[in-house]
């Protein structure tokens, strides 16, 4: 499960995962990312974080609160069955149709935050 990967065994830790199937691109911003000295993997992650308002805000919060929690990002191309498996929720009908931020804690049902 993604929880174990994100928190690395820390007791009482909380993990947050963002997913947004929409991709909005800003060619000027992407050009700046491409010209950075980052690795290709870092560039792709940055582009995903900058792709929608939900992911941009999530990225800002993750940077600010990285010491208090663990944060992850799911690719917009992932299907609902894979999301259910990765998040350990079992059934795909528990996965929201639109984008979400999932709050994951050990021995607590995953909570999906779906507001805009």
PDB file of C-alpha atoms in Angstrom:
ATOM      1  CA  UNK A   1       0.000   0.000   0.000  1.00  0.00           C
ATOM      2  CA  UNK A   2       0.987   3.566  -0.635  1.00  0.00           C
ATOM      3  CA  UNK A   3       0.704   4.427   3.077  1.00  0.00           C
ATOM      4  CA  UNK A   4       3.694   2.260   4.000  1.00  0.00           C
ATOM      5  CA  UNK A   5       5.723   3.722   1.161  1.00  0.00           C
ATOM      6  CA  UNK A   6       4.936   7.322   2.070  1.00  0.00           C
ATOM      7  CA  UNK A   7       5.290   7.172   5.845  1.00  0.00           C
ATOM      8  CA  UNK A   8       8.097   4.618   6.062  1.00  0.00           C
ATOM      9  CA  UNK A   9       6.788   2.965   9.226  1.00  0.00           C
ATOM     10  CA  UNK A  10       6.373   6.119  11.319  1.00  0.00           C
ATOM     11  CA  UNK A  11       3.709   5.533  13.983  1.00  0.00           C
ATOM     12  CA  UNK A  12       0.668   7.778  13.832  1.00  0.00           C
ATOM     13  CA  UNK A  13       1.779   9.359  10.576  1.00  0.00           C
ATOM     14  CA  UNK A  14      -0.669  10.773   8.067  1.00  0.00           C
ATOM     15  CA  UNK A  15      -0.212  10.579   4.308  1.00  0.00           C
ATOM     16  CA  UNK A  16      -1.939  12.696   1.678  1.00  0.00           C
ATOM     17  CA  UNK A  17      -2.238  11.737  -1.983  1.00  0.00           C
ATOM     18  CA  UNK A  18      -3.566  13.959  -4.766  1.00  0.00           C
ATOM     19  CA  UNK A  19      -5.201  12.782  -7.990  1.00  0.00           C
ATOM     20  CA  UNK A  20      -6.671  14.972 -10.712  1.00  0.00           C
ATOM     21  CA  UNK A  21      -7.659  13.405 -14.041  1.00  0.00           C
ATOM     22  CA  UNK A  22      -7.751  16.836 -15.715  1.00  0.00           C
ATOM     23  CA  UNK A  23      -4.581  18.168 -17.233  1.00  0.00           C
ATOM     24  CA  UNK A  24      -4.354  21.856 -17.997  1.00  0.00           C
ATOM     25  CA  UNK A  25      -1.109  22.876 -19.608  1.00  0.00           C
ATOM     26  CA  UNK A  26       0.603  26.237 -19.701  1.00  0.00           C
ATOM     27  CA  UNK A  27       3.145  26.129 -22.519  1.00  0.00           C
ATOM     28  CA  UNK A  28       5.148  29.064 -21.161  1.00  0.00           C
ATOM     29  CA  UNK A  29       5.431  27.466 -17.730  1.00  0.00           C
ATOM     30  CA  UNK A  30       6.311  24.071 -19.249  1.00  0.00           C
ATOM     31  CA  UNK A  31       9.047  25.727 -21.292  1.00  0.00           C
ATOM     32  CA  UNK A  32      10.585  27.124 -18.097  1.00  0.00           C
ATOM     33  CA  UNK A  33      10.440  23.701 -16.456  1.00  0.00           C
ATOM     34  CA  UNK A  34      12.073  22.086 -19.491  1.00  0.00           C
ATOM     35  CA  UNK A  35      14.941  24.602 -19.361  1.00  0.00           C
ATOM     36  CA  UNK A  36      15.642  23.936 -15.699  1.00  0.00           C
ATOM     37  CA  UNK A  37      18.617  21.855 -14.643  1.00  0.00           C
ATOM     38  CA  UNK A  38      16.367  19.182 -13.140  1.00  0.00           C
ATOM     39  CA  UNK A  39      16.383  15.535 -14.159  1.00  0.00           C
ATOM     40  CA  UNK A  40      13.694  14.317 -16.559  1.00  0.00           C
ATOM     41  CA  UNK A  41      11.886  12.608 -13.673  1.00  0.00           C
ATOM     42  CA  UNK A  42      11.890  15.835 -11.642  1.00  0.00           C
ATOM     43  CA  UNK A  43      10.658  17.812 -14.651  1.00  0.00           C
ATOM     44  CA  UNK A  44       7.746  15.405 -15.187  1.00  0.00           C
ATOM     45  CA  UNK A  45       6.787  15.528 -11.499  1.00  0.00           C
ATOM     46  CA  UNK A  46       6.907  19.338 -11.551  1.00  0.00           C
ATOM     47  CA  UNK A  47       4.735  19.436 -14.682  1.00  0.00           C
ATOM     48  CA  UNK A  48       2.190  17.142 -13.013  1.00  0.00           C
ATOM     49  CA  UNK A  49       2.164  19.303  -9.870  1.00  0.00           C
ATOM     50  CA  UNK A  50       1.625  22.414 -11.985  1.00  0.00           C
ATOM     51  CA  UNK A  51      -1.021  20.849 -14.264  1.00  0.00           C
ATOM     52  CA  UNK A  52      -4.222  21.855 -12.378  1.00  0.00           C
ATOM     53  CA  UNK A  53      -5.271  24.191  -9.609  1.00  0.00           C
ATOM     54  CA  UNK A  54      -5.815  21.227  -7.250  1.00  0.00           C
ATOM     55  CA  UNK A  55      -2.305  19.854  -7.832  1.00  0.00           C
ATOM     56  CA  UNK A  56      -0.687  23.314  -7.647  1.00  0.00           C
ATOM     57  CA  UNK A  57      -2.260  24.053  -4.254  1.00  0.00           C
ATOM     58  CA  UNK A  58      -1.438  20.529  -3.052  1.00  0.00           C
ATOM     59  CA  UNK A  59       2.208  21.067  -4.040  1.00  0.00           C
ATOM     60  CA  UNK A  60       2.357  24.342  -2.132  1.00  0.00           C
ATOM     61  CA  UNK A  61       0.865  22.769   0.995  1.00  0.00           C
ATOM     62  CA  UNK A  62       3.158  19.732   0.688  1.00  0.00           C
ATOM     63  CA  UNK A  63       6.239  21.955   0.584  1.00  0.00           C
ATOM     64  CA  UNK A  64       5.075  23.965   3.573  1.00  0.00           C
ATOM     65  CA  UNK A  65       4.056  20.984   5.733  1.00  0.00           C
ATOM     66  CA  UNK A  66       6.508  18.306   4.610  1.00  0.00           C
ATOM     67  CA  UNK A  67       7.741  17.859   8.192  1.00  0.00           C
ATOM     68  CA  UNK A  68       4.219  17.131   9.489  1.00  0.00           C
ATOM     69  CA  UNK A  69       3.076  14.579   6.909  1.00  0.00           C
ATOM     70  CA  UNK A  70       3.871  12.607   3.815  1.00  0.00           C
ATOM     71  CA  UNK A  71       2.621  13.608   0.386  1.00  0.00           C
ATOM     72  CA  UNK A  72       2.183  11.763  -2.898  1.00  0.00           C
ATOM     73  CA  UNK A  73       0.884  12.355  -6.416  1.00  0.00           C
ATOM     74  CA  UNK A  74      -0.964   9.908  -8.687  1.00  0.00           C
ATOM     75  CA  UNK A  75      -0.641  10.219 -12.453  1.00  0.00           C
ATOM     76  CA  UNK A  76      -3.785  11.449 -14.235  1.00  0.00           C
ATOM     77  CA  UNK A  77      -3.542   8.426 -16.535  1.00  0.00           C
ATOM     78  CA  UNK A  78      -4.011   5.847 -13.733  1.00  0.00           C
ATOM     79  CA  UNK A  79      -7.300   3.892 -13.816  1.00  0.00           C
ATOM     80  CA  UNK A  80      -9.763   3.515 -10.919  1.00  0.00           C
ATOM     81  CA  UNK A  81      -8.881  -0.139 -10.288  1.00  0.00           C
ATOM     82  CA  UNK A  82      -5.220   0.786  -9.858  1.00  0.00           C
ATOM     83  CA  UNK A  83      -6.113   3.717  -7.600  1.00  0.00           C
ATOM     84  CA  UNK A  84      -8.216   1.421  -5.392  1.00  0.00           C
ATOM     85  CA  UNK A  85      -5.351  -1.062  -5.185  1.00  0.00           C
ATOM     86  CA  UNK A  86      -2.667   1.561  -4.477  1.00  0.00           C
ATOM     87  CA  UNK A  87      -4.748   3.289  -1.797  1.00  0.00           C
ATOM     88  CA  UNK A  88      -5.909  -0.022  -0.307  1.00  0.00           C
ATOM     89  CA  UNK A  89      -9.619   0.825  -0.415  1.00  0.00           C
ATOM     90  CA  UNK A  90     -10.646  -2.425  -2.082  1.00  0.00           C
ATOM     91  CA  UNK A  91     -13.550  -1.476  -4.327  1.00  0.00           C
ATOM     92  CA  UNK A  92     -13.439   0.964  -7.238  1.00  0.00           C
ATOM     93  CA  UNK A  93     -16.860   2.386  -6.334  1.00  0.00           C
ATOM     94  CA  UNK A  94     -15.203   3.989  -3.286  1.00  0.00           C
ATOM     95  CA  UNK A  95     -12.996   6.103  -5.562  1.00  0.00           C
ATOM     96  CA  UNK A  96     -14.478   9.519  -6.491  1.00  0.00           C
ATOM     97  CA  UNK A  97     -15.050  10.120 -10.213  1.00  0.00           C
ATOM     98  CA  UNK A  98     -13.418  13.544 -10.145  1.00  0.00           C
ATOM     99  CA  UNK A  99     -10.103  14.618  -8.675  1.00  0.00           C
ATOM    100  CA  UNK A 100      -9.455  14.232  -4.969  1.00  0.00           C
ATOM    101  CA  UNK A 101      -7.019  14.445  -2.123  1.00  0.00           C
ATOM    102  CA  UNK A 102      -6.929  11.269  -0.047  1.00  0.00           C
ATOM    103  CA  UNK A 103      -6.088  11.375   3.662  1.00  0.00           C
ATOM    104  CA  UNK A 104      -4.554   8.058   4.692  1.00  0.00           C
ATOM    105  CA  UNK A 105      -3.871   6.889   8.243  1.00  0.00           C
ATOM    106  CA  UNK A 106      -3.061   3.481   9.614  1.00  0.00           C
ATOM    107  CA  UNK A 107      -6.150   1.532  10.786  1.00  0.00           C
ATOM    108  CA  UNK A 108      -8.471   4.381   9.699  1.00  0.00           C
ATOM    109  CA  UNK A 109     -10.607   4.311   6.521  1.00  0.00           C
ATOM    110  CA  UNK A 110      -9.194   6.465   3.744  1.00  0.00           C
ATOM    111  CA  UNK A 111     -10.966   9.812   3.544  1.00  0.00           C
ATOM    112  CA  UNK A 112     -11.452  11.448   0.152  1.00  0.00           C
ATOM    113  CA  UNK A 113     -11.607  15.243  -0.033  1.00  0.00           C
ATOM    114  CA  UNK A 114     -13.282  16.184  -3.301  1.00  0.00           C
ATOM    115  CA  UNK A 115     -14.124  19.906  -3.074  1.00  0.00           C
ATOM    116  CA  UNK A 116     -12.746  22.360  -5.589  1.00  0.00           C
TER     117      UNK A 116
END
